[in-house]
Amino acid sequence: MKGFPEPRASWQTAGVHPLVAHPLTPAGPVRAVTVRLQRSAGHLSLTYAIEADLASLRVPGLRPPRIAARLWEHTCCEIFIARREHAAYHEFNLSPSGEWAVHAFGRYREGAMLADESLDPRIVVRRRAGILELDAVIKVKAGPLSIGLAAVIEAADGALSYWALRHAPGAPDFHEREAFALELQ
């Protein structure tokens, strides 16, 4: 992939992970959301695939890559990364527009957006018949990680559906540690 580290023998394939819609939000025109994840020394490589009637979705148009706020209010792919046994975590918002944001939290929802251009996840977006794909590469340190994979998808009528590996009870909330359902070594 252009702009991405080439897969090598050192990449740990963490597989393809299906996300499920939150039971309180309709899937709408979305048929499936999956995330392919690979890990190498220092990087996570992600490919989000949204299978849907793309004409029935609101997908932000391409813009120059930059840090932007409130991306989760529209179609946006997300990853939450934590060290096991630690309350601190990071949230990456990855928009099909090419815009992105990183938030650092010391504990549940206590944190702020980081204004660090060096964290650029190098987003690449592709569209093909009924599938929107978003690739990103995220820098990570070595060691065991707890991962939450998620997506917010906006239908043409403005309705939002919330997709994750696992949802905590109640309203959609990707920040709940229960949603950090993937463990990587």
mmCIF file of N, CA, C and O in Angstrom, residues 115-168:
data_model
loop_
_atom_site.group_PDB
_atom_site.id
_atom_site.type_symbol
_atom_site.label_atom_id
_atom_site.label_comp_id
_atom_site.label_asym_id
_atom_site.label_seq_id
_atom_site.Cartn_x
_atom_site.Cartn_y
_atom_site.Cartn_z
ATOM 1 N N ALA A 115 -2.173 17.745 19.915
ATOM 2 C CA ALA A 115 -1.863 18.513 18.704
ATOM 3 C C ALA A 115 -0.449 18.155 18.253
ATOM 4 O O ALA A 115 0.450 18.984 18.241
ATOM 5 N N ASP A 116 -0.250 16.890 17.879
ATOM 6 C CA ASP A 116 1.070 16.391 17.508
ATOM 7 C C ASP A 116 1.004 15.818 16.095
ATOM 8 O O ASP A 116 0.548 14.696 15.888
ATOM 9 N N GLU A 117 1.464 16.599 15.124
ATOM 10 C CA GLU A 117 1.409 16.188 13.714
ATOM 11 C C GLU A 117 2.215 14.910 13.450
ATOM 12 O O GLU A 117 1.949 14.215 12.483
ATOM 13 N N SER A 118 3.196 14.595 14.296
ATOM 14 C CA SER A 118 4.009 13.392 14.069
ATOM 15 C C SER A 118 3.205 12.105 14.271
ATOM 16 O O SER A 118 3.651 11.032 13.889
ATOM 17 N N LEU A 119 2.013 12.201 14.852
ATOM 18 C CA LEU A 119 1.157 11.025 15.055
ATOM 19 C C LEU A 119 0.334 10.681 13.819
ATOM 20 O O LEU A 119 -0.454 9.734 13.840
ATOM 21 N N ASP A 120 0.488 11.419 12.732
ATOM 22 C CA ASP A 120 -0.268 11.244 11.495
ATOM 23 C C ASP A 120 -0.396 9.756 11.132
ATOM 24 O O ASP A 120 0.600 9.081 10.899
ATOM 25 N N PRO A 121 -1.633 9.234 11.091
ATOM 26 C CA PRO A 121 -1.841 7.814 10.791
ATOM 27 C C PRO A 121 -1.827 7.478 9.299
ATOM 28 O O PRO A 121 -2.083 6.344 8.929
ATOM 29 N N ARG A 122 -1.540 8.437 8.438
ATOM 30 C CA ARG A 122 -1.418 8.222 6.986
ATOM 31 C C ARG A 122 -2.619 7.480 6.414
ATOM 32 O O ARG A 122 -2.500 6.379 5.881
ATOM 33 N N ILE A 123 -3.758 8.072 6.514
ATOM 34 C CA ILE A 123 -5.017 7.470 6.066
ATOM 35 C C ILE A 123 -5.067 7.380 4.542
ATOM 36 O O ILE A 123 -4.724 8.329 3.836
ATOM 37 N N VAL A 124 -5.500 6.214 4.064
ATOM 38 C CA VAL A 124 -5.762 5.983 2.639
ATOM 39 C C VAL A 124 -7.178 5.426 2.547
ATOM 40 O O VAL A 124 -7.541 4.517 3.295
ATOM 41 N N VAL A 125 -7.986 5.962 1.625
ATOM 42 C CA VAL A 125 -9.374 5.537 1.478
ATOM 43 C C VAL A 125 -9.600 5.016 0.061
ATOM 44 O O VAL A 125 -9.104 5.598 -0.906
ATOM 45 N N ARG A 126 -10.334 3.902 -0.023
ATOM 46 C CA ARG A 126 -10.711 3.316 -1.310
ATOM 47 C C ARG A 126 -12.196 3.021 -1.306
ATOM 48 O O ARG A 126 -12.748 2.639 -0.280
ATOM 49 N N ARG A 127 -12.811 3.173 -2.469
ATOM 50 C CA ARG A 127 -14.211 2.790 -2.656
ATOM 51 C C ARG A 127 -14.256 1.796 -3.799
ATOM 52 O O ARG A 127 -13.604 1.988 -4.818
ATOM 53 N N ARG A 128 -15.042 0.764 -3.588
ATOM 54 C CA ARG A 128 -15.349 -0.169 -4.669
ATOM 55 C C ARG A 128 -16.783 -0.610 -4.471
ATOM 56 O O ARG A 128 -17.413 -0.218 -3.491
ATOM 57 N N ALA A 129 -17.304 -1.376 -5.362
ATOM 58 C CA ALA A 129 -18.722 -1.749 -5.341
ATOM 59 C C ALA A 129 -19.185 -2.150 -3.945
ATOM 60 O O ALA A 129 -18.860 -3.230 -3.471
ATOM 61 N N GLY A 130 -19.917 -1.275 -3.286
ATOM 62 C CA GLY A 130 -20.524 -1.579 -2.001
ATOM 63 C C GLY A 130 -19.579 -1.647 -0.822
ATOM 64 O O GLY A 130 -19.974 -2.083 0.256
ATOM 65 N N ILE A 131 -18.329 -1.216 -0.978
ATOM 66 C CA ILE A 131 -17.366 -1.287 0.136
ATOM 67 C C ILE A 131 -16.548 0.001 0.196
ATOM 68 O O ILE A 131 -15.991 0.456 -0.803
ATOM 69 N N LEU A 132 -16.490 0.568 1.394
ATOM 70 C CA LEU A 132 -15.615 1.698 1.694
ATOM 71 C C LEU A 132 -14.508 1.152 2.584
ATOM 72 O O LEU A 132 -14.786 0.544 3.625
ATOM 73 N N GLU A 133 -13.251 1.333 2.157
ATOM 74 C CA GLU A 133 -12.116 0.857 2.950
ATOM 75 C C GLU A 133 -11.274 2.042 3.400
ATOM 76 O O GLU A 133 -11.067 2.986 2.637
ATOM 77 N N LEU A 134 -10.813 1.969 4.637
ATOM 78 C CA LEU A 134 -9.946 2.986 5.211
ATOM 79 C C LEU A 134 -8.748 2.287 5.820
ATOM 80 O O LEU A 134 -8.908 1.405 6.665
ATOM 81 N N ASP A 135 -7.553 2.642 5.341
ATOM 82 C CA ASP A 135 -6.303 2.109 5.881
ATOM 83 C C ASP A 135 -5.644 3.177 6.742
ATOM 84 O O ASP A 135 -5.723 4.370 6.423
ATOM 85 N N ALA A 136 -4.981 2.739 7.800
ATOM 86 C CA ALA A 136 -4.230 3.658 8.650
ATOM 87 C C ALA A 136 -3.084 2.896 9.298
ATOM 88 O O ALA A 136 -3.162 1.675 9.484
ATOM 89 N N VAL A 137 -2.031 3.610 9.620
ATOM 90 C CA VAL A 137 -0.895 3.049 10.349
ATOM 91 C C VAL A 137 -0.692 3.912 11.589
ATOM 92 O O VAL A 137 -0.575 5.133 11.493
ATOM 93 N N ILE A 138 -0.652 3.259 12.736
ATOM 94 C CA ILE A 138 -0.543 3.960 14.020
ATOM 95 C C ILE A 138 0.725 3.503 14.723
ATOM 96 O O ILE A 138 1.003 2.297 14.805
ATOM 97 N N LYS A 139 1.467 4.466 15.230
ATOM 98 C CA LYS A 139 2.684 4.155 15.980
ATOM 99 C C LYS A 139 2.310 3.688 17.379
ATOM 100 O O LYS A 139 1.481 4.302 18.043
ATOM 101 N N VAL A 140 2.908 2.573 17.818
ATOM 102 C CA VAL A 140 2.683 2.051 19.166
ATOM 103 C C VAL A 140 4.003 1.554 19.742
ATOM 104 O O VAL A 140 4.909 1.174 19.004
ATOM 105 N N LYS A 141 4.081 1.543 21.049
ATOM 106 C CA LYS A 141 5.254 1.000 21.724
ATOM 107 C C LYS A 141 5.091 -0.503 21.896
ATOM 108 O O LYS A 141 3.986 -1.037 21.850
ATOM 109 N N ALA A 142 6.201 -1.178 22.126
ATOM 110 C CA ALA A 142 6.188 -2.617 22.349
ATOM 111 C C ALA A 142 5.459 -2.930 23.649
ATOM 112 O O ALA A 142 5.305 -2.078 24.520
ATOM 113 N N GLY A 143 4.983 -4.160 23.745
ATOM 114 C CA GLY A 143 4.336 -4.623 24.959
ATOM 115 C C GLY A 143 2.891 -4.994 24.720
ATOM 116 O O GLY A 143 2.314 -4.685 23.677
ATOM 117 N N PRO A 144 2.303 -5.686 25.696
ATOM 118 C CA PRO A 144 0.906 -6.108 25.574
ATOM 119 C C PRO A 144 -0.047 -4.916 25.517
ATOM 120 O O PRO A 144 0.130 -3.937 26.240
ATOM 121 N N LEU A 145 -1.051 -5.020 24.639
ATOM 122 C CA LEU A 145 -2.027 -3.948 24.460
ATOM 123 C C LEU A 145 -3.443 -4.488 24.565
ATOM 124 O O LEU A 145 -3.715 -5.616 24.155
ATOM 125 N N SER A 146 -4.331 -3.656 25.088
ATOM 126 C CA SER A 146 -5.769 -3.902 25.032
ATOM 127 C C SER A 146 -6.319 -2.935 23.994
ATOM 128 O O SER A 146 -6.057 -1.731 24.060
ATOM 129 N N ILE A 147 -7.071 -3.476 23.046
ATOM 130 C CA ILE A 147 -7.522 -2.697 21.888
ATOM 131 C C ILE A 147 -9.047 -2.685 21.825
ATOM 132 O O ILE A 147 -9.696 -3.717 21.985
ATOM 133 N N GLY A 148 -9.593 -1.518 21.524
ATOM 134 C CA GLY A 148 -11.000 -1.383 21.195
ATOM 135 C C GLY A 148 -11.101 -0.906 19.750
ATOM 136 O O GLY A 148 -10.507 0.098 19.395
ATOM 137 N N LEU A 149 -11.791 -1.655 18.922
ATOM 138 C CA LEU A 149 -12.013 -1.272 17.526
ATOM 139 C C LEU A 149 -13.458 -0.829 17.393
ATOM 140 O O LEU A 149 -14.363 -1.492 17.902
ATOM 141 N N ALA A 150 -13.687 0.296 16.696
ATOM 142 C CA ALA A 150 -15.035 0.843 16.629
ATOM 143 C C ALA A 150 -15.210 1.677 15.365
ATOM 144 O O ALA A 150 -14.237 2.046 14.706
ATOM 145 N N ALA A 151 -16.462 1.968 15.061
ATOM 146 C CA ALA A 151 -16.793 2.866 13.948
ATOM 147 C C ALA A 151 -18.127 3.529 14.238
ATOM 148 O O ALA A 151 -19.020 2.918 14.821
ATOM 149 N N VAL A 152 -18.230 4.780 13.833
ATOM 150 C CA VAL A 152 -19.490 5.505 13.837
ATOM 151 C C VAL A 152 -19.846 5.681 12.370
ATOM 152 O O VAL A 152 -19.009 6.135 11.582
ATOM 153 N N ILE A 153 -21.059 5.302 11.997
ATOM 154 C CA ILE A 153 -21.449 5.401 10.590
ATOM 155 C C ILE A 153 -22.725 6.223 10.489
ATOM 156 O O ILE A 153 -23.711 5.943 11.175
ATOM 157 N N GLU A 154 -22.651 7.237 9.628
ATOM 158 C CA GLU A 154 -23.775 8.154 9.449
ATOM 159 C C GLU A 154 -24.537 7.803 8.179
ATOM 160 O O GLU A 154 -23.962 7.749 7.091
ATOM 161 N N ALA A 155 -25.827 7.564 8.327
ATOM 162 C CA ALA A 155 -26.697 7.314 7.178
ATOM 163 C C ALA A 155 -27.030 8.642 6.503
ATOM 164 O O ALA A 155 -26.855 9.716 7.087
ATOM 165 N N ALA A 156 -27.524 8.572 5.291
ATOM 166 C CA ALA A 156 -27.869 9.773 4.532
ATOM 167 C C ALA A 156 -28.883 10.646 5.263
ATOM 168 O O ALA A 156 -28.879 11.864 5.119
ATOM 169 N N ASP A 157 -29.735 10.034 6.087
ATOM 170 C CA ASP A 157 -30.740 10.808 6.832
ATOM 171 C C ASP A 157 -30.190 11.388 8.143
ATOM 172 O O ASP A 157 -30.922 11.983 8.920
ATOM 173 N N GLY A 158 -28.896 11.190 8.396
ATOM 174 C CA GLY A 158 -28.265 11.726 9.595
ATOM 175 C C GLY A 158 -28.242 10.781 10.780
ATOM 176 O O GLY A 158 -27.595 11.064 11.783
ATOM 177 N N ALA A 159 -28.938 9.638 10.684
ATOM 178 C CA ALA A 159 -28.934 8.669 11.789
ATOM 179 C C ALA A 159 -27.534 8.065 11.927
ATOM 180 O O ALA A 159 -26.872 7.751 10.939
ATOM 181 N N LEU A 160 -27.097 7.900 13.172
ATOM 182 C CA LEU A 160 -25.793 7.316 13.454
ATOM 183 C C LEU A 160 -25.956 5.890 13.965
ATOM 184 O O LEU A 160 -26.843 5.617 14.773
ATOM 185 N N SER A 161 -25.092 5.005 13.492
ATOM 186 C CA SER A 161 -25.013 3.664 14.071
ATOM 187 C C SER A 161 -23.610 3.512 14.642
ATOM 188 O O SER A 161 -22.643 4.081 14.131
ATOM 189 N N TYR A 162 -23.515 2.759 15.732
ATOM 190 C CA TYR A 162 -22.267 2.608 16.473
ATOM 191 C C TYR A 162 -21.854 1.145 16.432
ATOM 192 O O TYR A 162 -22.615 0.270 16.849
ATOM 193 N N TRP A 163 -20.656 0.888 15.946
ATOM 194 C CA TRP A 163 -20.152 -0.457 15.723
ATOM 195 C C TRP A 163 -18.908 -0.674 16.568
ATOM 196 O O TRP A 163 -18.064 0.215 16.671
ATOM 197 N N ALA A 164 -18.775 -1.858 17.186
ATOM 198 C CA ALA A 164 -17.600 -2.157 18.010
ATOM 199 C C ALA A 164 -17.402 -3.663 18.108
ATOM 200 O O ALA A 164 -18.308 -4.445 17.796
ATOM 201 N N LEU A 165 -16.222 -4.050 18.560
ATOM 202 C CA LEU A 165 -15.962 -5.466 18.844
ATOM 203 C C LEU A 165 -16.931 -5.975 19.897
ATOM 204 O O LEU A 165 -17.458 -7.073 19.805
ATOM 205 N N ARG A 166 -17.139 -5.145 20.918
ATOM 206 C CA ARG A 166 -18.035 -5.483 22.020
ATOM 207 C C ARG A 166 -18.587 -4.184 22.586
ATOM 208 O O ARG A 166 -17.873 -3.202 22.686
ATOM 209 N N HIS A 167 -19.856 -4.203 22.966
ATOM 210 C CA HIS A 167 -20.498 -3.030 23.556
ATOM 211 C C HIS A 167 -20.783 -3.288 25.032
ATOM 212 O O HIS A 167 -21.211 -4.381 25.407
ATOM 213 N N ALA A 168 -20.548 -2.269 25.844
ATOM 214 C CA ALA A 168 -20.943 -2.329 27.247
ATOM 215 C C ALA A 168 -22.458 -2.113 27.320
ATOM 216 O O ALA A 168 -23.056 -1.572 26.394
#
